[in-house]
Amino acid sequence: MSGPRVMVLCGRSPRHLHLANRLCACAEVCAVVHEAPTQWTREKLLRNLRPAVAGRKAWRWLRDRRRYSGNPEARFFFGEAAPALARPELAHEVPSVSDPALLALAERLAPELICVFGTSLIRGPLLERYPLINLHGGLSPEYRGADCTFWALHNGEPEQVGCTLHFIDQGIDTGRLIAHVSPEVRPDDDELTLFWRGVRDSAEVYCEALARWRAGTLSGTVQPGRGRLYQVRDRSWRAERALARRLARAPLPALPARVRWFEAAAPSEQ
């Protein structure tokens, strides 16, 4: 394998498994680590039982149950095959990315680089001891945080739909930029299709980024400002209705797929 020795930290959804499989094909992956299901504490349970919080969570559960009926994400990434990790022998599980067991695993396997997609925030010794690259589902810095494809469409900026590869620092999606990956936009697209297409395109760019890392040419550049941080709670039913009305009034413009690489001196486009 010509790529660098990497550890992958990712979720379990079909999109996460697709990315992990692409990285396994283009790099020497020593482990694919998943976070275990959320551990419920008394404090977390009481917080989630507050009427406002419980109402938001119930509404999101019903919305996603409808949107994901029939498992369209699995079909998008795996066709008729069942979503699965191509290298199941590499799979590990930890309670969270902050758990000491993850740091111990990294120290034992000694990756050159840690590749991240779809985990909780990483803090502490892991971040201090290893370089980490993250795939974020928005174009940083303008769109940081959660549901960035939704917010780009909601704000009438389909040209801002895309994903960012960046180095991880102490902030939320604020690390040095590596690449912006903007998927093709078609008039009949919806939020999920655009997001999944962005992830699929980004998996190929991720492999190219690892090749550049191995060649010593992946430096990135400091983000030009803080942009805006979107949080899960910002996505209300009113915002959902506003986007639905916008898409009903006019189709999305047709836009080509684009990849923008960032270097230390200046950004370049291809």
PDB file of C-alpha atoms in Angstrom:
ATOM      1  CA  MET A   1       0.000   0.000   0.000  1.00  0.00           C
ATOM      2  CA  SER A   2       1.509   3.306  -1.101  1.00  0.00           C
ATOM      3  CA  GLY A   3      -0.509   5.589   1.159  1.00  0.00           C
ATOM      4  CA  PRO A   4       0.430   6.650   4.693  1.00  0.00           C
ATOM      5  CA  ARG A   5      -0.340   4.602   7.792  1.00  0.00           C
ATOM      6  CA  VAL A   6      -3.606   6.014   9.163  1.00  0.00           C
ATOM      7  CA  MET A   7      -6.254   5.377  11.790  1.00  0.00           C
ATOM      8  CA  VAL A   8      -9.851   6.131  10.803  1.00  0.00           C
ATOM      9  CA  LEU A   9     -12.382   7.500  13.303  1.00  0.00           C
ATOM     10  CA  CYS A  10     -15.908   7.514  11.899  1.00  0.00           C
ATOM     11  CA  GLY A  11     -19.572   6.835  12.490  1.00  0.00           C
ATOM     12  CA  ARG A  12     -21.515   3.739  11.454  1.00  0.00           C
ATOM     13  CA  SER A  13     -23.884   5.123   8.820  1.00  0.00           C
ATOM     14  CA  PRO A  14     -23.532   4.035   5.176  1.00  0.00           C
ATOM     15  CA  ARG A  15     -21.779   7.302   4.311  1.00  0.00           C
ATOM     16  CA  HIS A  16     -19.200   6.708   7.041  1.00  0.00           C
ATOM     17  CA  LEU A  17     -18.611   3.127   5.959  1.00  0.00           C
ATOM     18  CA  HIS A  18     -18.208   4.260   2.343  1.00  0.00           C
ATOM     19  CA  LEU A  19     -15.498   6.734   3.315  1.00  0.00           C
ATOM     20  CA  ALA A  20     -13.730   4.195   5.516  1.00  0.00           C
ATOM     21  CA  ASN A  21     -13.720   1.708   2.640  1.00  0.00           C
ATOM     22  CA  ARG A  22     -12.224   4.254   0.242  1.00  0.00           C
ATOM     23  CA  LEU A  23      -9.490   5.100   2.739  1.00  0.00           C
ATOM     24  CA  CYS A  24      -8.762   1.402   3.225  1.00  0.00           C
ATOM     25  CA  ALA A  25      -8.268   1.173  -0.534  1.00  0.00           C
ATOM     26  CA  CYS A  26      -5.846   4.098  -0.807  1.00  0.00           C
ATOM     27  CA  ALA A  27      -3.876   4.012   2.452  1.00  0.00           C
ATOM     28  CA  GLU A  28      -2.437   1.652   5.018  1.00  0.00           C
ATOM     29  CA  VAL A  29      -5.295   1.711   7.511  1.00  0.00           C
ATOM     30  CA  CYS A  30      -4.338   0.204  10.851  1.00  0.00           C
ATOM     31  CA  ALA A  31      -7.761   0.579  12.542  1.00  0.00           C
ATOM     32  CA  VAL A  32     -11.288   1.826  11.920  1.00  0.00           C
ATOM     33  CA  VAL A  33     -12.676   3.072  15.223  1.00  0.00           C
ATOM     34  CA  HIS A  34     -16.380   3.660  15.945  1.00  0.00           C
ATOM     35  CA  GLU A  35     -17.857   5.390  18.954  1.00  0.00           C
ATOM     36  CA  ALA A  36     -20.259   3.198  20.963  1.00  0.00           C
ATOM     37  CA  PRO A  37     -23.891   4.328  21.337  1.00  0.00           C
ATOM     38  CA  THR A  38     -24.393   7.312  23.613  1.00  0.00           C
ATOM     39  CA  GLN A  39     -23.946   6.573  27.300  1.00  0.00           C
ATOM     40  CA  TRP A  40     -26.934   7.946  29.229  1.00  0.00           C
ATOM     41  CA  THR A  41     -26.178   9.623  32.539  1.00  0.00           C
ATOM     42  CA  ARG A  42     -28.713  10.973  35.020  1.00  0.00           C
ATOM     43  CA  GLU A  43     -27.762  14.546  34.116  1.00  0.00           C
ATOM     44  CA  LYS A  44     -28.146  13.916  30.402  1.00  0.00           C
ATOM     45  CA  LEU A  45     -31.489  12.192  30.891  1.00  0.00           C
ATOM     46  CA  LEU A  46     -32.848  15.096  32.947  1.00  0.00           C
ATOM     47  CA  ARG A  47     -31.596  17.596  30.362  1.00  0.00           C
ATOM     48  CA  ASN A  48     -33.297  15.745  27.532  1.00  0.00           C
ATOM     49  CA  LEU A  49     -36.573  15.513  29.457  1.00  0.00           C
ATOM     50  CA  ARG A  50     -36.963  19.293  29.514  1.00  0.00           C
ATOM     51  CA  PRO A  51     -40.090  20.099  27.456  1.00  0.00           C
ATOM     52  CA  ALA A  52     -38.319  22.288  24.859  1.00  0.00           C
ATOM     53  CA  VAL A  53     -35.489  19.802  24.372  1.00  0.00           C
ATOM     54  CA  ALA A  54     -37.768  16.763  24.321  1.00  0.00           C
ATOM     55  CA  GLY A  55     -40.042  18.464  21.793  1.00  0.00           C
ATOM     56  CA  ARG A  56     -37.165  19.246  19.420  1.00  0.00           C
ATOM     57  CA  LYS A  57     -35.815  15.716  19.661  1.00  0.00           C
ATOM     58  CA  ALA A  58     -39.227  14.135  19.071  1.00  0.00           C
ATOM     59  CA  TRP A  59     -39.805  16.326  16.021  1.00  0.00           C
ATOM     60  CA  ARG A  60     -36.360  15.487  14.568  1.00  0.00           C
ATOM     61  CA  TRP A  61     -36.973  11.777  15.181  1.00  0.00           C
ATOM     62  CA  LEU A  62     -40.280  11.899  13.299  1.00  0.00           C
ATOM     63  CA  ARG A  63     -38.749  13.968  10.467  1.00  0.00           C
ATOM     64  CA  ASP A  64     -35.804  11.624  10.027  1.00  0.00           C
ATOM     65  CA  ARG A  65     -38.002   8.529  10.278  1.00  0.00           C
ATOM     66  CA  ARG A  66     -39.921   9.855   7.267  1.00  0.00           C
ATOM     67  CA  ARG A  67     -36.859  11.014   5.304  1.00  0.00           C
ATOM     68  CA  TYR A  68     -34.897   7.810   5.827  1.00  0.00           C
ATOM     69  CA  SER A  69     -37.775   5.418   5.210  1.00  0.00           C
ATOM     70  CA  GLY A  70     -36.532   2.639   2.923  1.00  0.00           C
ATOM     71  CA  ASN A  71     -32.886   3.384   3.796  1.00  0.00           C
ATOM     72  CA  PRO A  72     -32.102   5.644   0.798  1.00  0.00           C
ATOM     73  CA  GLU A  73     -28.629   6.425   2.141  1.00  0.00           C
ATOM     74  CA  ALA A  74     -27.635   2.756   1.968  1.00  0.00           C
ATOM     75  CA  ARG A  75     -28.837   2.532  -1.631  1.00  0.00           C
ATOM     76  CA  PHE A  76     -26.967   5.718  -2.576  1.00  0.00           C
ATOM     77  CA  PHE A  77     -23.620   4.452  -1.325  1.00  0.00           C
ATOM     78  CA  PHE A  78     -23.943   0.661  -1.633  1.00  0.00           C
ATOM     79  CA  GLY A  79     -26.652   0.018  -4.214  1.00  0.00           C
ATOM     80  CA  GLU A  80     -28.373  -3.289  -3.496  1.00  0.00           C
ATOM     81  CA  ALA A  81     -25.533  -4.543  -1.278  1.00  0.00           C
ATOM     82  CA  ALA A  82     -25.726  -4.328   2.492  1.00  0.00           C
ATOM     83  CA  PRO A  83     -23.600  -1.498   3.920  1.00  0.00           C
ATOM     84  CA  ALA A  84     -20.492  -3.028   5.438  1.00  0.00           C
ATOM     85  CA  LEU A  85     -16.891  -2.315   6.283  1.00  0.00           C
ATOM     86  CA  ALA A  86     -14.633  -3.854   3.644  1.00  0.00           C
ATOM     87  CA  ARG A  87     -12.015  -4.674   6.300  1.00  0.00           C
ATOM     88  CA  PRO A  88     -14.098  -5.794   9.330  1.00  0.00           C
ATOM     89  CA  GLU A  89     -10.987  -7.125  11.054  1.00  0.00           C
ATOM     90  CA  LEU A  90      -9.856  -3.503  11.492  1.00  0.00           C
ATOM     91  CA  ALA A  91     -12.978  -2.453  13.426  1.00  0.00           C
ATOM     92  CA  HIS A  92     -12.692  -1.243  17.025  1.00  0.00           C
ATOM     93  CA  GLU A  93     -15.208   0.388  19.340  1.00  0.00           C
ATOM     94  CA  VAL A  94     -14.707   2.941  22.103  1.00  0.00           C
ATOM     95  CA  PRO A  95     -17.242   4.644  24.400  1.00  0.00           C
ATOM     96  CA  SER A  96     -16.215   8.021  22.985  1.00  0.00           C
ATOM     97  CA  VAL A  97     -13.325   9.663  21.155  1.00  0.00           C
ATOM     98  CA  SER A  98     -12.308  11.133  24.520  1.00  0.00           C
ATOM     99  CA  ASP A  99     -11.914   7.708  26.114  1.00  0.00           C
ATOM    100  CA  PRO A 100      -8.345   6.795  27.193  1.00  0.00           C
ATOM    101  CA  ALA A 101      -8.750   3.477  25.343  1.00  0.00           C
ATOM    102  CA  LEU A 102      -8.598   5.329  22.024  1.00  0.00           C
ATOM    103  CA  LEU A 103      -5.342   7.048  22.924  1.00  0.00           C
ATOM    104  CA  ALA A 104      -3.915   3.714  24.078  1.00  0.00           C
ATOM    105  CA  LEU A 105      -4.913   2.111  20.774  1.00  0.00           C
ATOM    106  CA  ALA A 106      -3.295   4.916  18.795  1.00  0.00           C
ATOM    107  CA  GLU A 107      -0.093   4.645  20.802  1.00  0.00           C
ATOM    108  CA  ARG A 108       0.011   0.888  20.208  1.00  0.00           C
ATOM    109  CA  LEU A 109      -0.684   1.085  16.451  1.00  0.00           C
ATOM    110  CA  ALA A 110       1.377   4.249  15.829  1.00  0.00           C
ATOM    111  CA  PRO A 111      -0.481   5.846  12.889  1.00  0.00           C
ATOM    112  CA  GLU A 112       1.172   8.721  11.038  1.00  0.00           C
ATOM    113  CA  LEU A 113      -2.171  10.457  10.696  1.00  0.00           C
ATOM    114  CA  ILE A 114      -5.735  10.131  12.028  1.00  0.00           C
ATOM    115  CA  CYS A 115      -8.628  10.573   9.574  1.00  0.00           C
ATOM    116  CA  VAL A 116     -11.971  11.661  11.031  1.00  0.00           C
ATOM    117  CA  PHE A 117     -15.560  11.769   9.779  1.00  0.00           C
ATOM    118  CA  GLY A 118     -18.743  11.792  11.841  1.00  0.00           C
ATOM    119  CA  THR A 119     -17.549  11.689  15.462  1.00  0.00           C
ATOM    120  CA  SER A 120     -18.054  13.903  18.478  1.00  0.00           C
ATOM    121  CA  LEU A 121     -15.577  16.701  19.151  1.00  0.00           C
ATOM    122  CA  ILE A 122     -11.993  15.591  19.742  1.00  0.00           C
ATOM    123  CA  ARG A 123     -10.090  17.189  22.583  1.00  0.00           C
ATOM    124  CA  GLY A 124      -7.174  16.385  24.839  1.00  0.00           C
ATOM    125  CA  PRO A 125      -4.096  14.206  24.361  1.00  0.00           C
ATOM    126  CA  LEU A 126      -5.135  12.645  21.039  1.00  0.00           C
ATOM    127  CA  LEU A 127      -5.310  16.084  19.438  1.00  0.00           C
ATOM    128  CA  GLU A 128      -2.034  17.098  21.059  1.00  0.00           C
ATOM    129  CA  ARG A 129      -0.056  14.045  19.938  1.00  0.00           C
ATOM    130  CA  TYR A 130      -1.289  13.266  16.412  1.00  0.00           C
ATOM    131  CA  PRO A 131      -2.138  15.228  13.262  1.00  0.00           C
ATOM    132  CA  LEU A 132      -5.838  14.786  12.492  1.00  0.00           C
ATOM    133  CA  ILE A 133      -7.781  15.527   9.298  1.00  0.00           C
ATOM    134  CA  ASN A 134     -11.557  15.911   9.378  1.00  0.00           C
ATOM    135  CA  LEU A 135     -14.241  15.758   6.709  1.00  0.00           C
ATOM    136  CA  HIS A 136     -16.854  18.383   7.584  1.00  0.00           C
ATOM    137  CA  GLY A 137     -20.205  18.513   5.770  1.00  0.00           C
ATOM    138  CA  GLY A 138     -20.095  22.238   4.994  1.00  0.00           C
ATOM    139  CA  LEU A 139     -17.827  24.833   3.433  1.00  0.00           C
ATOM    140  CA  SER A 140     -15.827  26.344   6.290  1.00  0.00           C
ATOM    141  CA  PRO A 141     -15.580  29.006   7.517  1.00  0.00           C
ATOM    142  CA  GLU A 142     -18.915  30.305   6.162  1.00  0.00           C
ATOM    143  CA  TYR A 143     -20.734  27.117   7.137  1.00  0.00           C
ATOM    144  CA  ARG A 144     -19.422  25.430  10.278  1.00  0.00           C
ATOM    145  CA  GLY A 145     -21.214  23.064  12.633  1.00  0.00           C
ATOM    146  CA  ALA A 146     -24.354  21.032  11.915  1.00  0.00           C
ATOM    147  CA  ASP A 147     -26.756  20.687   8.958  1.00  0.00           C
ATOM    148  CA  CYS A 148     -24.678  22.918   6.701  1.00  0.00           C
ATOM    149  CA  THR A 149     -26.178  21.627   3.433  1.00  0.00           C
ATOM    150  CA  PHE A 150     -29.604  22.515   4.795  1.00  0.00           C
ATOM    151  CA  TRP A 151     -28.497  26.004   5.802  1.00  0.00           C
ATOM    152  CA  ALA A 152     -26.796  26.757   2.482  1.00  0.00           C
ATOM    153  CA  LEU A 153     -30.051  25.878   0.688  1.00  0.00           C
ATOM    154  CA  HIS A 154     -32.151  27.719   3.272  1.00  0.00           C
ATOM    155  CA  ASN A 155     -30.031  30.850   2.776  1.00  0.00           C
ATOM    156  CA  GLY A 156     -30.413  30.683  -1.009  1.00  0.00           C
ATOM    157  CA  GLU A 157     -26.732  29.825  -1.557  1.00  0.00           C
ATOM    158  CA  PRO A 158     -26.611  26.455  -3.376  1.00  0.00           C
ATOM    159  CA  GLU A 159     -23.117  27.373  -4.569  1.00  0.00           C
ATOM    160  CA  GLN A 160     -22.083  27.074  -0.900  1.00  0.00           C
ATOM    161  CA  VAL A 161     -23.167  23.431  -0.651  1.00  0.00           C
ATOM    162  CA  GLY A 162     -20.197  21.151  -0.127  1.00  0.00           C
ATOM    163  CA  CYS A 163     -17.706  19.593   2.255  1.00  0.00           C
ATOM    164  CA  THR A 164     -14.416  20.718   3.750  1.00  0.00           C
ATOM    165  CA  LEU A 165     -11.281  18.736   4.422  1.00  0.00           C
ATOM    166  CA  HIS A 166      -9.346  20.447   7.194  1.00  0.00           C
ATOM    167  CA  PHE A 167      -6.835  19.794   9.927  1.00  0.00           C
ATOM    168  CA  ILE A 168      -8.436  19.581  13.356  1.00  0.00           C
ATOM    169  CA  ASP A 169      -7.607  22.181  15.981  1.00  0.00           C
ATOM    170  CA  GLN A 170      -9.271  23.182  19.259  1.00  0.00           C
ATOM    171  CA  GLY A 171     -12.188  24.913  17.501  1.00  0.00           C
ATOM    172  CA  ILE A 172     -15.257  23.543  15.719  1.00  0.00           C
ATOM    173  CA  ASP A 173     -14.392  23.143  12.023  1.00  0.00           C
ATOM    174  CA  THR A 174     -11.821  25.946  12.302  1.00  0.00           C
ATOM    175  CA  GLY A 175      -8.558  24.158  11.486  1.00  0.00           C
ATOM    176  CA  ARG A 176      -6.296  24.791   8.497  1.00  0.00           C
ATOM    177  CA  LEU A 177      -8.160  24.324   5.208  1.00  0.00           C
ATOM    178  CA  ILE A 178      -7.070  21.520   2.895  1.00  0.00           C
ATOM    179  CA  ALA A 179      -9.836  21.424   0.269  1.00  0.00           C
ATOM    180  CA  HIS A 180     -13.388  22.480  -0.500  1.00  0.00           C
ATOM    181  CA  VAL A 181     -15.416  19.845  -2.336  1.00  0.00           C
ATOM    182  CA  SER A 182     -18.582  21.118  -4.023  1.00  0.00           C
ATOM    183  CA  PRO A 183     -20.786  18.438  -5.612  1.00  0.00           C
ATOM    184  CA  GLU A 184     -22.753  18.821  -8.823  1.00  0.00           C
ATOM    185  CA  VAL A 185     -26.086  20.542  -8.152  1.00  0.00           C
ATOM    186  CA  ARG A 186     -29.094  19.462 -10.210  1.00  0.00           C
ATOM    187  CA  PRO A 187     -32.445  21.281 -10.365  1.00  0.00           C
ATOM    188  CA  ASP A 188     -34.357  18.402  -8.763  1.00  0.00           C
ATOM    189  CA  ASP A 189     -31.877  17.753  -5.938  1.00  0.00           C
ATOM    190  CA  ASP A 190     -32.832  17.783  -2.287  1.00  0.00           C
ATOM    191  CA  GLU A 191     -30.752  18.286   0.842  1.00  0.00           C
ATOM    192  CA  LEU A 192     -29.890  14.657   1.453  1.00  0.00           C
ATOM    193  CA  THR A 193     -28.940  13.868  -2.140  1.00  0.00           C
ATOM    194  CA  LEU A 194     -26.641  16.884  -2.257  1.00  0.00           C
ATOM    195  CA  PHE A 195     -25.040  16.005   1.070  1.00  0.00           C
ATOM    196  CA  TRP A 196     -24.449  12.385   0.093  1.00  0.00           C
ATOM    197  CA  ARG A 197     -23.046  13.401  -3.291  1.00  0.00           C
ATOM    198  CA  GLY A 198     -20.693  15.786  -1.510  1.00  0.00           C
ATOM    199  CA  VAL A 199     -19.499  12.999   0.789  1.00  0.00           C
ATOM    200  CA  ARG A 200     -19.015  10.611  -2.129  1.00  0.00           C
ATOM    201  CA  ASP A 201     -16.951  13.186  -4.023  1.00  0.00           C
ATOM    202  CA  SER A 202     -15.026  14.042  -0.871  1.00  0.00           C
ATOM    203  CA  ALA A 203     -13.955  10.436  -0.356  1.00  0.00           C
ATOM    204  CA  GLU A 204     -11.930  10.654  -3.572  1.00  0.00           C
ATOM    205  CA  VAL A 205     -10.445  14.000  -2.563  1.00  0.00           C
ATOM    206  CA  TYR A 206      -9.591  12.526   0.842  1.00  0.00           C
ATOM    207  CA  CYS A 207      -7.508   9.859  -0.906  1.00  0.00           C
ATOM    208  CA  GLU A 208      -5.712  12.542  -2.919  1.00  0.00           C
ATOM    209  CA  ALA A 209      -5.066  14.467   0.305  1.00  0.00           C
ATOM    210  CA  LEU A 210      -3.411  11.386   1.820  1.00  0.00           C
ATOM    211  CA  ALA A 211      -1.198  11.051  -1.259  1.00  0.00           C
ATOM    212  CA  ARG A 212      -0.194  14.702  -0.834  1.00  0.00           C
ATOM    213  CA  TRP A 213       0.483  14.069   2.858  1.00  0.00           C
ATOM    214  CA  ARG A 214       2.775  11.195   1.988  1.00  0.00           C
ATOM    215  CA  ALA A 215       4.556  13.422  -0.572  1.00  0.00           C
ATOM    216  CA  GLY A 216       4.997  16.183   2.030  1.00  0.00           C
ATOM    217  CA  THR A 217       2.939  18.738   0.079  1.00  0.00           C
ATOM    218  CA  LEU A 218      -0.183  18.938   2.272  1.00  0.00           C
ATOM    219  CA  SER A 219       0.109  22.090   4.349  1.00  0.00           C
ATOM    220  CA  GLY A 220      -3.280  23.794   4.162  1.00  0.00           C
ATOM    221  CA  THR A 221      -3.977  27.414   4.964  1.00  0.00           C
ATOM    222  CA  VAL A 222      -5.460  29.340   7.877  1.00  0.00           C
ATOM    223  CA  GLN A 223      -9.181  29.971   7.526  1.00  0.00           C
ATOM    224  CA  PRO A 224     -10.036  33.560   6.495  1.00  0.00           C
ATOM    225  CA  GLY A 225     -12.334  34.414   9.400  1.00  0.00           C
ATOM    226  CA  ARG A 226     -14.723  32.603  11.711  1.00  0.00           C
ATOM    227  CA  GLY A 227     -17.821  32.453   9.483  1.00  0.00           C
ATOM    228  CA  ARG A 228     -20.903  31.139  11.251  1.00  0.00           C
ATOM    229  CA  LEU A 229     -21.394  28.138  13.519  1.00  0.00           C
ATOM    230  CA  TYR A 230     -24.746  26.397  13.017  1.00  0.00           C
ATOM    231  CA  GLN A 231     -26.042  24.193  15.809  1.00  0.00           C
ATOM    232  CA  VAL A 232     -28.559  21.351  15.732  1.00  0.00           C
ATOM    233  CA  ARG A 233     -31.056  23.354  17.769  1.00  0.00           C
ATOM    234  CA  ASP A 234     -31.024  26.163  15.167  1.00  0.00           C
ATOM    235  CA  ARG A 235     -32.891  23.964  12.689  1.00  0.00           C
ATOM    236  CA  SER A 236     -36.506  24.625  13.654  1.00  0.00           C
ATOM    237  CA  TRP A 237     -39.705  23.560  11.924  1.00  0.00           C
ATOM    238  CA  ARG A 238     -40.077  27.158  10.733  1.00  0.00           C
ATOM    239  CA  ALA A 239     -36.693  26.949   9.003  1.00  0.00           C
ATOM    240  CA  GLU A 240     -37.750  23.631   7.451  1.00  0.00           C
ATOM    241  CA  ARG A 241     -40.946  25.198   6.119  1.00  0.00           C
ATOM    242  CA  ALA A 242     -39.027  28.180   4.754  1.00  0.00           C
ATOM    243  CA  LEU A 243     -36.722  25.895   2.755  1.00  0.00           C
ATOM    244  CA  ALA A 244     -39.660  23.836   1.492  1.00  0.00           C
ATOM    245  CA  ARG A 245     -41.339  27.013   0.221  1.00  0.00           C
ATOM    246  CA  ARG A 246     -38.101  28.185  -1.419  1.00  0.00           C
ATOM    247  CA  LEU A 247     -37.624  24.899  -3.285  1.00  0.00           C
ATOM    248  CA  ALA A 248     -41.297  24.826  -4.298  1.00  0.00           C
ATOM    249  CA  ARG A 249     -41.044  28.319  -5.803  1.00  0.00           C
ATOM    250  CA  ALA A 250     -37.981  27.663  -7.959  1.00  0.00           C
ATOM    251  CA  PRO A 251     -35.721  24.714  -8.823  1.00  0.00           C
ATOM    252  CA  LEU A 252     -32.089  24.779  -7.871  1.00  0.00           C
ATOM    253  CA  PRO A 253     -29.633  26.114 -10.456  1.00  0.00           C
ATOM    254  CA  ALA A 254     -27.496  23.575 -12.288  1.00  0.00           C
ATOM    255  CA  LEU A 255     -23.916  23.835 -10.983  1.00  0.00           C
ATOM    256  CA  PRO A 256     -20.867  21.727 -11.883  1.00  0.00           C
ATOM    257  CA  ALA A 257     -18.822  19.757  -9.391  1.00  0.00           C
ATOM    258  CA  ARG A 258     -15.798  21.702  -8.131  1.00  0.00           C
ATOM    259  CA  VAL A 259     -12.731  21.001  -5.999  1.00  0.00           C
ATOM    260  CA  ARG A 260     -10.670  23.799  -4.494  1.00  0.00           C
ATOM    261  CA  TRP A 261      -7.321  22.979  -2.913  1.00  0.00           C
ATOM    262  CA  PHE A 262      -5.714  25.270  -0.357  1.00  0.00           C
ATOM    263  CA  GLU A 263      -1.968  25.670  -0.125  1.00  0.00           C
ATOM    264  CA  ALA A 264       0.113  27.567   2.399  1.00  0.00           C
ATOM    265  CA  ALA A 265       0.590  30.595   0.158  1.00  0.00           C
ATOM    266  CA  ALA A 266      -2.627  30.825  -1.831  1.00  0.00           C
ATOM    267  CA  PRO A 267      -5.661  28.724  -2.790  1.00  0.00           C
ATOM    268  CA  SER A 268      -5.842  27.035  -6.187  1.00  0.00           C
ATOM    269  CA  GLU A 269      -8.740  25.608  -8.096  1.00  0.00           C
ATOM    270  CA  GLN A 270      -9.098  22.658 -10.393  1.00  0.00           C
TER     271      GLN A 270
END
